Coordinates of C-alpha atoms in Angstrom, one line a residue:
M16 CA 59.2 22.9 -41.3
D17 CA 62.0 25.6 -41.5
E18 CA 65.4 25.3 -43.2
T19 CA 67.1 24.5 -39.8
H20 CA 65.2 21.3 -39.6
H21 CA 66.0 20.4 -43.2
R22 CA 69.7 20.6 -42.3
M23 CA 69.4 18.3 -39.2
R24 CA 69.9 14.6 -39.2
F25 CA 66.7 12.6 -39.6
T26 CA 65.4 9.1 -39.8
T27 CA 63.2 8.1 -42.7
S28 CA 60.1 6.0 -43.1
I29 CA 58.4 5.5 -46.5
R30 CA 54.6 5.3 -46.6
V31 CA 52.5 4.6 -49.6
M32 CA 48.8 5.6 -49.7
R33 CA 46.0 4.7 -52.1
V34 CA 44.3 7.7 -53.5
D35 CA 40.8 7.7 -54.8
R36 CA 40.8 9.0 -58.4
A37 CA 37.3 10.6 -58.2
T38 CA 37.8 12.5 -54.9
G39 CA 41.5 12.8 -54.7
L40 CA 41.4 11.6 -51.1
E41 CA 43.7 9.1 -49.6
T42 CA 41.8 6.0 -48.6
W43 CA 44.2 3.6 -46.8
R44 CA 47.9 2.7 -46.4
V45 CA 49.3 0.1 -48.7
S46 CA 50.9 -2.8 -46.8
G47 CA 53.8 -5.0 -47.9
I48 CA 56.0 -2.3 -49.4
Q49 CA 59.6 -3.5 -49.2
R50 CA 62.7 -1.5 -48.4
G51 CA 64.2 0.3 -51.4
G52 CA 62.7 1.6 -54.6
S53 CA 63.3 4.9 -56.3
I54 CA 61.7 7.9 -57.9
E55 CA 63.1 9.4 -61.1
R56 CA 62.4 12.9 -62.4
N57 CA 63.7 14.1 -65.7
M58 CA 63.0 17.5 -67.4
D59 CA 63.7 16.0 -70.8
T60 CA 60.9 13.5 -70.8
T61 CA 57.2 14.4 -71.4
V62 CA 55.8 12.5 -68.4
T63 CA 58.7 13.8 -66.3
E64 CA 58.6 11.2 -63.5
Q65 CA 58.5 7.5 -62.8
A66 CA 59.0 5.3 -59.7
S67 CA 59.6 1.7 -58.8
L68 CA 58.6 -0.2 -55.7
D69 CA 58.6 -3.8 -54.5
L70 CA 55.5 -5.1 -53.0
V71 CA 54.7 -8.4 -51.2
G72 CA 51.0 -9.1 -51.5
D73 CA 48.2 -7.9 -53.8
A74 CA 48.9 -5.4 -56.5
L75 CA 45.3 -4.9 -57.6
F76 CA 44.6 -1.2 -57.2
G77 CA 41.8 -0.8 -59.7
S78 CA 41.6 2.9 -60.8
D79 CA 43.3 4.2 -57.6
L80 CA 46.5 6.2 -57.6
L81 CA 49.4 5.7 -55.3
R82 CA 51.0 8.5 -53.3
I83 CA 54.5 8.1 -51.8
W84 CA 55.3 9.9 -48.6
A85 CA 58.5 10.2 -46.7
D86 CA 57.9 10.5 -42.9
L87 CA 60.9 12.2 -41.4
T88 CA 61.9 12.4 -37.7
Y89 CA 64.5 15.0 -36.9
A90 CA 67.2 14.9 -34.2
D91 CA 65.2 17.2 -32.0
G92 CA 62.2 14.9 -32.1
T93 CA 60.1 17.0 -34.5
R94 CA 58.4 15.2 -37.4
E95 CA 57.5 16.1 -41.0
S96 CA 55.7 14.2 -43.7
I97 CA 56.8 15.1 -47.3
P98 CA 54.9 14.0 -50.4
L99 CA 57.3 12.6 -53.0
G100 CA 54.9 11.9 -55.8
T101 CA 51.5 10.7 -56.9
F102 CA 51.6 7.9 -59.5
L103 CA 49.7 5.5 -61.7
P104 CA 50.5 1.9 -60.5
D105 CA 51.4 -1.0 -62.9
G106 CA 52.2 -4.4 -61.5
P107 CA 52.6 -6.6 -64.6
K108 CA 54.7 -9.4 -63.1
R109 CA 55.6 -11.2 -59.9
T110 CA 58.4 -13.5 -58.7
V111 CA 57.8 -16.5 -56.5
N112 CA 60.2 -18.5 -54.2
G113 CA 58.1 -21.6 -53.7
T114 CA 56.9 -20.6 -50.3
Q115 CA 53.2 -20.7 -50.1
G116 CA 51.7 -17.2 -49.9
A117 CA 55.1 -15.5 -50.5
S118 CA 55.6 -13.5 -53.7
S119 CA 57.2 -10.3 -54.7
I120 CA 55.7 -7.9 -57.2
P121 CA 57.9 -5.2 -58.7
L122 CA 55.7 -2.2 -59.3
T123 CA 56.4 0.4 -62.0
L124 CA 54.7 3.7 -61.3
Y125 CA 54.1 6.5 -63.8
G126 CA 53.6 10.2 -63.2
R127 CA 50.1 11.4 -63.9
L128 CA 51.1 13.1 -67.1
R129 CA 51.1 9.5 -68.5
E130 CA 47.3 9.9 -68.4
L131 CA 47.5 12.9 -70.8
S132 CA 50.1 11.1 -72.9
D133 CA 47.8 8.0 -73.3
A134 CA 44.7 10.1 -74.0
Q135 CA 43.7 11.2 -77.5
F136 CA 40.9 13.5 -78.7
P137 CA 37.8 11.5 -79.7
G138 CA 37.3 13.9 -82.7
V139 CA 38.5 17.2 -84.0
Y140 CA 39.4 19.6 -81.2
S141 CA 39.8 23.3 -82.3
V142 CA 41.1 26.2 -80.4
P143 CA 40.0 29.5 -82.0
A144 CA 42.2 32.4 -82.8
G145 CA 42.4 35.0 -80.0
T146 CA 42.2 32.3 -77.3
D147 CA 44.5 32.3 -74.3
P148 CA 46.6 29.2 -75.0
V149 CA 47.2 28.5 -71.3
T150 CA 43.5 28.5 -70.6
A151 CA 43.0 26.2 -73.6
A152 CA 45.7 23.8 -72.2
E153 CA 44.0 23.9 -68.8
G154 CA 40.7 22.9 -70.4
I155 CA 42.4 19.9 -72.1
I156 CA 43.9 18.8 -68.8
A157 CA 40.6 19.1 -67.0
E158 CA 38.9 17.1 -69.7
A159 CA 41.4 14.2 -69.1
G160 CA 40.4 14.3 -65.4
L161 CA 43.5 15.9 -63.9
T162 CA 43.7 19.0 -61.7
V163 CA 45.8 22.0 -62.5
A164 CA 47.7 23.8 -59.7
P165 CA 47.0 27.5 -59.3
H166 CA 49.0 29.6 -61.7
E167 CA 49.4 33.1 -63.0
T168 CA 47.5 34.5 -66.0
C169 CA 48.8 34.6 -69.6
A170 CA 48.6 37.7 -71.8
Y171 CA 49.4 36.0 -75.1
R172 CA 46.6 35.2 -77.5
L173 CA 46.7 32.9 -80.5
G174 CA 47.1 34.6 -83.8
A175 CA 45.4 31.7 -85.7
S176 CA 43.2 28.8 -84.9
W177 CA 44.7 25.5 -83.9
T178 CA 43.2 22.1 -84.6
F179 CA 44.0 18.8 -82.9
G180 CA 42.8 15.3 -83.3
M181 CA 43.4 15.1 -87.1
D182 CA 46.1 13.4 -89.1
D183 CA 47.3 16.8 -90.3
S184 CA 47.0 18.5 -86.9
Q185 CA 49.6 21.0 -85.8
S186 CA 50.6 18.8 -82.9
G187 CA 51.0 15.2 -82.1
E188 CA 48.2 12.8 -81.4
S189 CA 48.1 12.9 -77.6
M190 CA 46.4 15.4 -75.3
L191 CA 49.8 16.0 -73.7
D192 CA 51.3 16.9 -77.1
A193 CA 48.5 19.4 -77.6
V194 CA 49.0 20.9 -74.1
N195 CA 52.7 21.3 -74.5
Q196 CA 52.3 22.8 -77.9
L197 CA 49.9 25.4 -76.6
L198 CA 52.2 26.2 -73.6
D199 CA 55.2 26.6 -76.0
L200 CA 53.2 29.1 -78.1
A201 CA 52.6 31.1 -74.9
G202 CA 56.3 31.0 -73.9
W203 CA 55.5 28.8 -71.0
S204 CA 57.4 25.7 -69.8
A205 CA 56.2 22.2 -70.7
A206 CA 53.7 20.7 -68.2
R207 CA 55.0 18.8 -65.2
T208 CA 53.4 17.5 -62.0
N209 CA 53.9 18.3 -58.4
P210 CA 54.1 15.7 -55.6
M211 CA 50.3 15.8 -55.1
G212 CA 49.7 14.9 -58.7
E213 CA 48.5 18.4 -59.8
V214 CA 49.7 19.6 -63.2
V215 CA 52.0 22.6 -62.9
L216 CA 51.8 25.4 -65.5
Q217 CA 54.2 28.2 -65.4
P218 CA 55.9 30.8 -67.7
Y219 CA 59.4 29.8 -68.8
V220 CA 62.1 31.6 -67.0
P221 CA 65.7 31.1 -68.0
P222 CA 67.7 29.4 -65.2
A223 CA 70.1 32.4 -65.2
D224 CA 67.2 34.6 -64.2
K225 CA 66.0 32.4 -61.3
A226 CA 67.1 32.9 -57.7
P227 CA 68.5 29.7 -56.1
S228 CA 66.0 28.0 -53.9
W229 CA 68.6 26.0 -51.9
T230 CA 72.3 26.1 -51.2
F231 CA 74.6 23.1 -50.9
E232 CA 77.6 24.3 -49.0
E233 CA 80.9 22.5 -48.2
G234 CA 81.6 22.2 -44.5
P235 CA 80.8 20.2 -41.3
G236 CA 77.1 20.2 -42.1
A237 CA 77.5 19.5 -45.8
R238 CA 74.6 17.4 -47.2
F239 CA 76.4 16.1 -50.3
L240 CA 79.0 13.5 -51.1
R241 CA 82.5 14.8 -52.0
S242 CA 82.7 12.7 -55.1
M243 CA 81.1 14.4 -58.1
T244 CA 81.4 14.5 -61.9
D245 CA 82.2 17.9 -63.4
E246 CA 82.1 18.2 -67.2
K247 CA 81.7 20.8 -70.0
D248 CA 80.1 20.1 -73.3
W249 CA 80.6 22.5 -76.2
M250 CA 80.7 20.2 -79.3
A251 CA 77.3 21.1 -80.6
T252 CA 77.4 24.8 -79.8
A253 CA 75.8 26.5 -82.8
N254 CA 77.2 29.4 -84.7
M255 CA 74.2 29.9 -87.0
V256 CA 70.5 29.8 -86.1
R257 CA 67.5 30.0 -88.4
A258 CA 64.1 31.0 -87.0
V259 CA 61.3 30.1 -89.5
Y260 CA 57.9 31.6 -89.1
S261 CA 55.2 30.1 -91.3
T262 CA 52.2 32.2 -92.5
Q263 CA 49.4 31.2 -94.8
D264 CA 51.3 32.8 -97.8
R265 CA 55.0 31.9 -97.2
D266 CA 57.8 31.1 -94.8
I267 CA 59.7 34.1 -93.3
I268 CA 63.2 33.2 -92.2
G269 CA 65.3 35.0 -89.7
V270 CA 69.0 34.2 -89.6
A271 CA 71.7 35.0 -87.1
I272 CA 75.4 34.0 -87.7
D273 CA 78.4 34.4 -85.5
D274 CA 81.3 35.1 -87.8
N275 CA 83.3 37.1 -85.3
P276 CA 87.0 35.9 -85.3
E277 CA 87.2 36.8 -81.6
S278 CA 84.3 34.5 -80.7
Q279 CA 85.3 31.0 -79.6
F280 CA 82.3 29.4 -81.3
S281 CA 82.2 31.5 -84.5
T282 CA 82.3 30.0 -88.1
V283 CA 85.8 31.5 -88.3
A284 CA 87.1 30.0 -85.0
R285 CA 85.5 26.6 -85.6
G286 CA 86.2 26.4 -89.3
R287 CA 82.7 25.2 -90.1
I288 CA 79.1 26.0 -89.8
I289 CA 77.1 24.4 -86.9
A290 CA 73.5 25.4 -87.6
K291 CA 70.1 24.9 -85.8
T292 CA 66.7 25.6 -87.1
Y293 CA 63.6 26.5 -85.0
E294 CA 60.1 26.5 -86.6
Y295 CA 57.1 28.5 -85.5
S296 CA 53.7 28.3 -87.0
D297 CA 51.8 30.9 -85.0
V298 CA 52.1 34.6 -85.9
P299 CA 50.2 37.2 -83.8
E300 CA 47.3 38.9 -85.5
G301 CA 47.9 42.3 -87.2
M302 CA 51.5 41.8 -88.2
D303 CA 52.6 42.4 -91.8
D304 CA 55.6 40.6 -93.5
A305 CA 58.0 43.3 -92.4
D306 CA 56.9 43.0 -88.8
V307 CA 57.2 39.2 -89.0
Q308 CA 60.7 39.5 -90.6
A309 CA 61.8 41.7 -87.8
M310 CA 60.4 39.3 -85.2
A311 CA 62.1 36.3 -86.9
D312 CA 65.5 38.2 -87.0
A313 CA 65.2 39.1 -83.4
K314 CA 64.2 35.5 -82.4
A315 CA 67.2 34.1 -84.4
A316 CA 69.5 36.5 -82.6
E317 CA 68.0 35.5 -79.2
L318 CA 68.3 31.8 -79.9
L319 CA 71.9 32.2 -81.1
R320 CA 72.8 33.8 -77.8
T321 CA 71.1 30.9 -76.0
E322 CA 72.8 28.3 -78.2
Q323 CA 76.3 29.9 -77.7
A324 CA 76.7 28.6 -74.2
V325 CA 78.7 25.7 -73.0
I326 CA 76.7 23.2 -71.0
H327 CA 78.4 22.9 -67.6
R328 CA 77.1 19.6 -66.2
V329 CA 77.6 18.5 -62.6
T330 CA 76.4 15.1 -61.2
M331 CA 76.2 14.9 -57.5
T332 CA 74.6 12.9 -54.7
H333 CA 73.0 14.7 -51.8
I334 CA 70.7 14.0 -48.8
H335 CA 67.1 15.0 -49.4
A336 CA 66.5 18.7 -49.8
P337 CA 63.3 20.5 -50.9
V338 CA 64.2 21.0 -54.6
T339 CA 62.9 19.4 -57.8
I340 CA 63.5 19.5 -61.5
G341 CA 63.6 23.0 -62.9
D342 CA 64.7 24.6 -59.6
V343 CA 68.0 26.4 -59.3
I344 CA 70.4 25.6 -56.5
H345 CA 73.7 27.2 -55.4
L346 CA 76.6 24.8 -55.0
D347 CA 79.6 26.0 -53.0
Y348 CA 82.3 23.3 -53.1
P349 CA 85.7 25.2 -53.0
N350 CA 87.8 22.0 -52.5
G351 CA 86.2 20.5 -55.5
G352 CA 86.6 23.6 -57.6
I353 CA 82.8 23.8 -58.2
Q354 CA 80.9 27.0 -57.3
G355 CA 77.9 28.6 -58.9
D356 CA 74.2 28.4 -59.6
Y357 CA 72.9 25.3 -61.4
A358 CA 69.5 24.2 -62.7
V359 CA 68.2 20.7 -61.6
R360 CA 67.7 18.6 -64.7
T361 CA 67.3 15.1 -63.3
Q362 CA 66.8 13.4 -59.9
R363 CA 66.9 9.8 -58.8
I364 CA 65.6 9.6 -55.2
S365 CA 66.4 6.4 -53.4
L366 CA 63.7 5.4 -51.0
T367 CA 66.1 4.5 -48.3
A368 CA 67.5 6.0 -45.1
G369 CA 68.4 9.7 -45.7
L370 CA 66.6 9.8 -49.0
P371 CA 69.9 10.1 -51.0
V372 CA 69.3 11.9 -54.3
E373 CA 71.5 11.5 -57.4
T374 CA 71.1 14.8 -59.2
E375 CA 72.3 16.1 -62.6
L376 CA 72.8 19.9 -62.5
R377 CA 73.3 22.1 -65.5
A378 CA 74.5 25.6 -66.1
Y379 CA 74.9 27.3 -69.4
V380 CA 78.1 29.4 -69.5
R381 CA 78.9 31.7 -72.4
S382 CA 82.6 31.5 -73.1
T383 CA 84.8 33.8 -75.2
L384 CA 88.4 33.7 -76.2

């Protein structure tokens, strides 16, 4: 469906389908779903998404997954079905009202990354030096029974072997910890899932370098509420960054300090040091200490530039639009004094008419005196 339809008025019907885990096919529609419920997406959580529904009837779904659809009918009569998420169902309780056969079951649904978060390696799992870390992550995901969405290739190769599944492993205990550690080494974003339940793997791209995928514009056809929260957070903005690279012999530390009196966030302007340290334990093969030192210094300088940005946070509510966490949108709201490109950090989709979405947007703005 084109953008014109997405800007039309529409009616909404929520449909929940059972999905066979083995085949990935939808088997039948779940009856008894009550009006309401929500889907929450958050870039700062490892599982990234969760949902809630109320169900009257039976909540015994076995190993099946549940997929939530929004069936939209636009003003011109055209229709569109939009997948909103594929989840693991959990129905641990029910409420009863004394009427025979009538009970309500609040369902909590978890994104499929919960499966990776719950899973651990049965024994030692090693990834050899020289391995493509994204391919290694994809293998772990497949071993846990999940499907990876098509993605681009990765040129990075591990400079040392990595071992998981041990008390002294280089990552946490879960398979998801291992996957995200490998993706981080490659410079890729942490894993997330798409609405069909596939795991999305993609290189990290700074929001400032992304083109907006949607525009919310003030005017007669505006799809957002006028009331918003607009705030800037600069309290924890760093003026010193340490990048620590660990080799078998020693730690090599790169340091970048902003001591420029003309800089708003410098040690001079703030009157104190606000430091952050980032640690890296993978060094590409063939680099001597001087090379690693240069890499650490450059990384510290890069991180300082990233840290020295005010977080500009906007919280808004809008009608459903085809955007998700990690996307960049353009907001044009002159009467509210808010204009610019923002990354979507969180979403709370209400499964009601119009699919209203409460969204937290973020932009990182470098400020100087």
